[in-house]
Short mmCIF file of C-alpha atoms in Angstrom, two decimals:
data_model
loop_
_atom_site.label_atom_id
_atom_site.label_comp_id
_atom_site.label_asym_id
_atom_site.label_seq_id
_atom_site.Cartn_x
_atom_site.Cartn_y
_atom_site.Cartn_z
CA MET A 20 -35.81 -21.30 -15.73
CA PRO A 21 -39.53 -20.50 -15.42
CA GLY A 22 -41.32 -22.15 -12.51
CA LEU A 23 -38.10 -23.42 -10.92
CA ALA A 24 -38.03 -23.04 -7.13
CA ALA A 25 -35.46 -23.92 -4.49
CA LEU A 26 -34.66 -23.43 -0.84
CA ALA A 27 -31.40 -21.50 -0.58
CA ILE A 28 -28.94 -20.93 2.28
CA ASP A 29 -26.15 -18.35 2.19
CA LEU A 30 -23.92 -19.29 5.10
CA GLY A 31 -21.74 -16.61 6.68
CA GLY A 32 -19.55 -16.44 9.74
CA SER A 33 -22.06 -14.38 11.74
CA HIS A 34 -25.40 -15.22 10.14
CA ALA A 35 -27.13 -17.62 7.77
CA THR A 36 -29.63 -16.22 5.28
CA CYS A 37 -32.34 -18.64 4.25
CA ALA A 38 -34.65 -18.01 1.29
CA LEU A 39 -37.27 -19.42 -0.98
CA VAL A 40 -36.25 -18.49 -4.53
CA ARG A 41 -38.33 -18.84 -7.66
CA ASP A 42 -38.30 -17.52 -11.25
CA GLY A 43 -35.20 -15.40 -10.76
CA GLY A 44 -36.46 -13.71 -7.61
CA ILE A 45 -36.55 -14.12 -3.84
CA VAL A 46 -40.06 -14.93 -2.65
CA ALA A 47 -39.18 -14.71 1.04
CA SER A 48 -36.04 -14.71 3.17
CA LYS A 49 -34.91 -14.64 6.79
CA SER A 50 -31.51 -14.36 8.44
CA ILE A 51 -30.65 -16.20 11.62
CA PRO A 52 -27.59 -15.81 13.88
CA ALA A 53 -24.65 -18.09 13.17
CA ASP A 54 -21.25 -18.48 14.76
CA GLY A 55 -18.73 -19.99 12.41
CA THR A 56 -16.41 -20.85 15.30
CA THR A 57 -18.92 -23.21 16.95
CA GLY A 58 -19.56 -25.49 13.99
CA LEU A 59 -22.29 -26.15 11.45
CA GLY A 60 -23.86 -29.28 12.95
CA GLY A 61 -25.53 -27.43 15.78
CA LEU A 62 -26.93 -24.81 13.40
CA LEU A 63 -28.63 -27.23 11.02
CA PRO A 64 -31.88 -27.66 13.01
CA ALA A 65 -32.40 -23.86 13.10
CA ILE A 66 -31.75 -23.65 9.37
CA ALA A 67 -34.26 -26.42 8.63
CA GLU A 68 -36.87 -24.82 10.89
CA THR A 69 -36.38 -21.46 9.15
CA LEU A 70 -36.82 -23.04 5.74
CA ARG A 71 -40.01 -24.76 6.88
CA GLU A 72 -41.26 -21.41 8.19
CA LEU A 73 -40.59 -19.76 4.83
CA MET A 74 -42.51 -22.49 3.01
CA GLN A 75 -45.40 -22.15 5.42
CA THR A 76 -45.65 -18.36 5.23
CA THR A 77 -45.52 -18.42 1.41
CA HIS A 78 -47.95 -21.36 1.16
CA THR A 79 -45.33 -23.37 -0.71
CA ASP A 80 -45.55 -27.14 -0.69
CA ARG A 81 -42.39 -29.22 -0.38
CA ALA A 82 -43.20 -30.82 -3.74
CA ASP A 83 -42.87 -27.39 -5.36
CA CYS A 84 -39.20 -27.12 -4.33
CA SER A 85 -36.55 -28.89 -6.35
CA ALA A 86 -33.70 -28.86 -3.81
CA VAL A 87 -31.99 -27.30 -0.83
CA VAL A 88 -28.90 -25.36 -1.94
CA MET A 89 -26.17 -24.11 0.40
CA GLY A 90 -23.52 -21.50 -0.36
CA PHE A 91 -20.58 -22.40 1.91
CA PRO A 92 -17.63 -20.14 2.90
CA GLY A 93 -14.98 -22.73 2.13
CA ILE A 94 -13.93 -25.29 -0.45
CA ALA A 95 -16.78 -27.56 -1.49
CA ILE A 96 -16.74 -30.38 -4.02
CA ALA A 97 -20.09 -29.79 -5.67
CA ARG A 98 -20.11 -33.07 -7.56
CA GLU A 99 -19.99 -34.95 -4.26
CA ASN A 100 -22.05 -32.45 -2.18
CA HIS A 101 -19.16 -32.44 0.27
CA VAL A 102 -17.17 -29.76 2.11
CA LEU A 103 -13.50 -30.43 1.51
CA ALA A 104 -11.83 -27.72 3.59
CA THR A 105 -12.63 -24.72 5.77
CA ASN A 106 -10.70 -21.69 6.96
CA ALA A 107 -11.65 -21.12 10.61
CA LYS A 108 -15.38 -21.20 9.84
CA PHE A 109 -17.63 -24.21 10.48
CA ASP A 110 -14.66 -26.54 10.82
CA ASP A 111 -16.89 -29.54 11.53
CA ALA A 112 -18.47 -29.33 8.06
CA PRO A 113 -16.12 -31.78 6.25
CA GLY A 114 -17.30 -34.53 8.61
CA LEU A 115 -21.03 -33.93 8.14
CA ASP A 116 -23.32 -35.91 5.84
CA LEU A 117 -25.26 -32.85 4.69
CA THR A 118 -27.00 -34.69 1.87
CA GLY A 119 -28.41 -37.28 4.25
CA TRP A 120 -29.26 -34.72 6.92
CA PHE A 121 -31.33 -32.48 4.64
CA LYS A 122 -32.98 -35.47 2.95
CA LYS A 123 -34.18 -36.65 6.35
CA ALA A 124 -35.11 -33.18 7.65
CA LEU A 125 -36.83 -31.76 4.58
CA GLY A 126 -37.22 -34.64 2.14
CA LEU A 127 -35.37 -32.81 -0.62
CA PRO A 128 -32.15 -33.28 -2.61
CA PHE A 129 -29.20 -31.24 -1.34
CA LEU A 130 -26.61 -29.27 -3.33
CA ILE A 131 -23.62 -27.28 -2.07
CA GLU A 132 -21.22 -24.79 -3.63
CA ASN A 133 -18.63 -22.29 -2.51
CA ASP A 134 -20.44 -19.03 -1.71
CA ALA A 135 -18.46 -16.86 -4.16
CA ARG A 136 -19.03 -19.36 -6.95
CA LEU A 137 -22.74 -19.40 -6.19
CA ALA A 138 -22.76 -15.59 -6.28
CA LEU A 139 -21.15 -15.68 -9.73
CA LEU A 140 -23.89 -18.05 -10.90
CA GLY A 141 -26.47 -15.56 -9.66
CA GLU A 142 -24.82 -12.63 -11.45
CA TYR A 143 -24.47 -14.75 -14.60
CA ALA A 144 -28.12 -15.71 -14.67
CA PHE A 145 -29.73 -12.51 -13.43
CA GLY A 146 -27.14 -9.77 -12.94
CA ALA A 147 -23.95 -8.08 -14.08
CA ALA A 148 -22.49 -11.11 -15.93
CA ARG A 149 -25.64 -11.81 -17.91
CA GLY A 150 -24.85 -12.53 -21.55
CA ALA A 151 -21.22 -13.50 -20.88
CA GLU A 152 -20.36 -17.19 -21.13
CA ASP A 153 -16.86 -16.70 -19.71
CA ALA A 154 -16.79 -14.65 -16.50
CA VAL A 155 -14.83 -14.02 -13.33
CA MET A 156 -16.16 -12.63 -10.05
CA ILE A 157 -14.22 -11.06 -7.20
CA THR A 158 -15.91 -10.39 -3.86
CA LEU A 159 -14.26 -7.83 -1.59
CA GLY A 160 -15.13 -8.01 2.09
CA THR A 161 -13.90 -9.57 5.33
CA GLY A 162 -12.02 -11.91 3.02
CA ILE A 163 -11.60 -11.89 -0.74
CA GLY A 164 -13.48 -14.44 -2.82
CA GLY A 165 -12.83 -15.37 -6.41
CA ALA A 166 -14.78 -17.51 -8.85
CA ALA A 167 -14.62 -18.34 -12.55
CA MET A 168 -16.84 -19.89 -15.20
CA LEU A 169 -16.17 -20.92 -18.78
CA GLY A 170 -18.86 -21.70 -21.31
CA GLY A 171 -21.56 -20.77 -18.84
CA ARG A 172 -20.47 -23.44 -16.35
CA LEU A 173 -18.49 -23.14 -13.17
CA LEU A 174 -15.10 -24.79 -13.42
CA GLN A 175 -15.01 -28.19 -11.75
CA SER A 176 -11.93 -30.19 -10.88
CA LYS A 177 -11.30 -33.51 -9.16
CA HIS A 178 -10.11 -31.90 -5.93
CA GLY A 179 -12.49 -28.94 -5.93
CA LEU A 180 -9.98 -26.07 -6.16
CA ALA A 181 -10.36 -24.97 -9.80
CA GLY A 182 -11.78 -21.47 -10.01
CA THR A 183 -12.48 -21.38 -6.26
CA ILE A 184 -9.73 -19.68 -4.26
CA GLY A 185 -8.90 -16.61 -6.34
CA GLY A 186 -8.56 -14.54 -3.17
CA HIS A 187 -5.64 -16.71 -2.15
CA LEU A 188 -3.51 -16.11 -5.21
CA PRO A 189 -0.13 -14.83 -3.97
CA LEU A 190 0.58 -11.21 -4.95
CA ASN A 191 3.57 -10.40 -2.75
CA MET A 192 6.49 -12.78 -2.21
CA SER A 193 7.55 -10.73 0.83
CA GLY A 194 4.03 -10.19 2.14
CA ARG A 195 2.38 -11.11 5.41
CA GLN A 196 1.13 -14.59 6.20
CA CYS A 197 -2.49 -15.17 5.25
CA THR A 198 -5.02 -17.12 7.31
CA CYS A 199 -4.72 -19.92 4.73
CA GLY A 200 -1.01 -20.34 5.53
CA ASN A 201 0.28 -18.85 2.28
CA ILE A 202 2.39 -15.68 2.05
CA GLY A 203 1.21 -12.45 0.42
CA CYS A 204 -2.25 -13.59 -0.72
CA ALA A 205 -4.65 -11.07 -2.19
CA GLU A 206 -6.71 -11.53 0.98
CA SER A 207 -3.82 -10.67 3.29
CA GLU A 208 -2.98 -7.64 1.12
CA GLY A 209 -6.45 -6.16 0.67
CA SER A 210 -9.24 -7.55 2.83
CA THR A 211 -11.14 -6.01 5.76
CA PHE A 212 -9.81 -8.69 8.12
CA PHE A 213 -6.23 -7.50 7.54
CA LEU A 214 -7.02 -3.80 7.27
CA PRO A 215 -5.82 -2.81 10.79
CA VAL A 216 -2.46 -4.48 10.08
CA ILE A 217 -2.23 -2.91 6.62
CA TYR A 218 -3.02 0.53 8.06
CA ARG A 219 -0.40 0.35 10.83
CA ALA A 220 2.22 -0.85 8.33
CA GLN A 221 1.98 2.43 6.39
CA PRO A 222 4.36 5.34 7.18
CA GLY A 223 2.90 7.10 10.20
CA GLY A 224 0.35 4.33 10.71
CA ALA A 225 1.22 3.90 14.39
CA GLU A 226 0.17 7.51 15.07
CA GLY A 227 -2.66 7.88 12.54
CA SER A 228 -6.27 8.61 13.39
CA LEU A 229 -7.20 4.91 13.10
CA ALA A 230 -4.13 3.50 14.84
CA ASN A 231 -5.92 2.58 18.05
CA ARG A 232 -8.98 1.08 16.37
CA GLU A 233 -9.20 -2.66 16.91
CA GLY A 234 -11.34 -3.08 13.83
CA ILE A 235 -11.25 -0.93 10.70
CA GLY A 236 -13.70 -1.13 7.81
CA PHE A 237 -13.27 0.33 4.36
CA ALA A 238 -16.03 2.85 5.08
CA GLU A 239 -13.88 4.27 7.91
CA LEU A 240 -10.74 4.08 5.78
CA PHE A 241 -12.30 6.09 2.95
CA LEU A 242 -13.58 8.73 5.39
CA ALA A 243 -10.21 9.02 7.10
CA ALA A 244 -8.44 9.36 3.75
CA GLU A 245 -10.85 12.08 2.69
CA ALA A 246 -10.15 13.89 5.97
CA GLY A 247 -6.45 13.97 5.11
CA ASP A 248 -5.15 11.01 7.13
CA LYS A 249 -1.96 10.05 5.28
CA PRO A 250 -1.71 6.43 6.50
CA ALA A 251 -5.36 5.96 5.41
CA LYS A 252 -4.56 7.30 1.95
CA SER A 253 -1.54 5.03 1.70
CA ALA A 254 -3.45 1.95 2.97
CA LEU A 255 -6.23 2.64 0.50
CA GLU A 256 -3.80 2.86 -2.40
CA HIS A 257 -2.17 -0.38 -1.21
CA CYS A 258 -5.52 -2.19 -1.26
CA LEU A 259 -6.53 -0.73 -4.61
CA ARG A 260 -3.27 -1.97 -6.12
CA ALA A 261 -3.77 -5.43 -4.58
CA TRP A 262 -7.26 -5.63 -6.10
CA ALA A 263 -5.94 -4.43 -9.46
CA VAL A 264 -3.09 -6.96 -9.54
CA LEU A 265 -5.48 -9.75 -8.55
CA THR A 266 -7.89 -8.72 -11.32
CA VAL A 267 -5.17 -8.88 -13.95
CA GLY A 268 -4.01 -12.25 -12.62
CA LEU A 269 -7.51 -13.71 -12.90
CA ILE A 270 -7.92 -12.26 -16.39
CA HIS A 271 -4.69 -13.94 -17.49
CA MET A 272 -5.81 -17.24 -15.92
CA TYR A 273 -9.34 -17.44 -17.30
CA ASP A 274 -9.63 -15.00 -20.25
CA PRO A 275 -13.11 -13.80 -19.23
CA GLU A 276 -15.47 -11.64 -21.23
CA VAL A 277 -16.23 -9.67 -18.07
CA VAL A 278 -15.04 -9.35 -14.48
CA VAL A 279 -17.75 -8.71 -11.89
CA ILE A 280 -16.66 -7.13 -8.60
CA GLY A 281 -18.92 -7.35 -5.57
CA GLY A 282 -18.94 -6.78 -1.85
CA SER A 283 -19.92 -3.87 0.38
CA VAL A 284 -16.68 -2.09 -0.54
CA MET A 285 -18.22 -1.39 -3.95
CA LYS A 286 -20.50 1.19 -2.39
CA ARG A 287 -17.48 3.31 -3.34
CA GLU A 288 -17.72 2.18 -6.96
CA ALA A 289 -16.98 5.66 -8.35
CA GLU A 290 -13.61 5.76 -6.55
CA ILE A 291 -12.69 2.12 -7.15
CA LEU A 292 -13.87 0.85 -10.53
CA PRO A 293 -12.23 3.48 -12.82
CA LYS A 294 -8.84 2.92 -11.16
CA LEU A 295 -9.09 -0.85 -11.50
CA GLN A 296 -10.26 -0.54 -15.11
CA GLN A 297 -7.34 1.75 -15.96
CA TYR A 298 -4.88 -0.72 -14.43
CA VAL A 299 -6.41 -3.56 -16.42
CA LYS A 300 -6.21 -1.48 -19.60
CA GLU A 301 -2.52 -0.81 -19.01
CA HIS A 302 -1.36 -4.19 -17.69
CA ALA A 303 -3.61 -7.06 -18.84
CA TRP A 304 -2.27 -8.86 -21.90
CA THR A 305 -5.49 -9.26 -23.85
CA PRO A 306 -4.63 -8.46 -27.48
CA ASN A 307 -7.06 -6.14 -29.30
CA ARG A 308 -9.47 -5.78 -26.37
CA THR A 309 -9.84 -4.60 -22.79
CA VAL A 310 -11.83 -6.79 -20.44
CA PRO A 311 -14.67 -4.70 -18.93
CA LEU A 312 -15.13 -4.57 -15.17
CA ARG A 313 -18.65 -4.33 -13.77
CA THR A 314 -20.02 -3.85 -10.29
CA ALA A 315 -22.21 -6.69 -9.04
CA VAL A 316 -25.87 -5.70 -9.05
CA LEU A 317 -27.51 -8.41 -6.92
CA GLY A 318 -25.74 -7.52 -3.68
CA SER A 319 -26.28 -9.95 -0.83
CA ASN A 320 -28.90 -11.81 -2.89
CA ALA A 321 -26.42 -13.06 -5.50
CA ALA A 322 -25.56 -16.40 -3.85
CA LEU A 323 -29.21 -17.06 -3.00
CA LEU A 324 -30.27 -16.51 -6.62
CA GLY A 325 -27.35 -18.62 -7.79
CA ALA A 326 -29.21 -21.60 -6.33
CA LEU A 327 -31.56 -21.64 -9.33
CA PRO A 328 -28.99 -22.11 -12.13
CA LEU A 329 -27.10 -24.59 -9.94
CA VAL A 330 -30.24 -26.70 -9.61
CA GLU A 331 -30.97 -26.39 -13.31
CA TYR A 332 -27.71 -28.00 -14.44
CA SER A 333 -27.11 -30.29 -11.46
CA LEU A 334 -30.40 -32.20 -11.16
#
């Protein structure tokens, strides 16, 4: 996609990263504060101003940009450029005319996709899924995202759910209630948001070294486990098994050539990936082959770079 340029927005619950992307790279980017609990409408002017600033500092004319592309942390119907549903982040988004707003503010076409799906597009075009037409991506973080593509295209369905909410596949019929309302989702069994609850549910968790921590990250959990904290070791094994079971489930659903796993948790790739790969080897029913697992290589830039292939096949 030589010469293709776009303005990209990766929207998160605490910040929005805006970027000018071109030729498979990020020319310039800037993050601005965002509060997912206060809505998206009030944030749009700051986003537009940041994008204008990026164009100005890089001496990029509006005519050189093909579109504005937003990665959204919820369910988006890309064919209609519409947010269908949210999960306690930017809950006003389904009622916003984002296409009209960005056309008026920046004079450019607008495209939207789920953020995990956009990240998979980035890894497919420029990263760990390159060369694979059928791919799945799992993002491990505050929540758990899942995305799938077949034949080099993201799955699209009438109601926008196909290949979008992998993190909300149920793994445990007797599990805890997830933020989505379901029971025993992958997210409620292995995400950072639920980690304090998961830790305290382990034997000895009420007296462990992390018991009184209001928030627990996987970095702290790994360190506590290495220091001999038994509830931390047990919680870590619980999460690893949740990720492994989810991976096999997505492999059975989509028959990918590769599974890409991203998120800050994968800084511990050496402790995580071999265990997940071994579980897949033992439990995934893929006759005569084992689906390889790869760590995402684009990091926080994946969704931003996914804007380019989305523009290429959408406009």
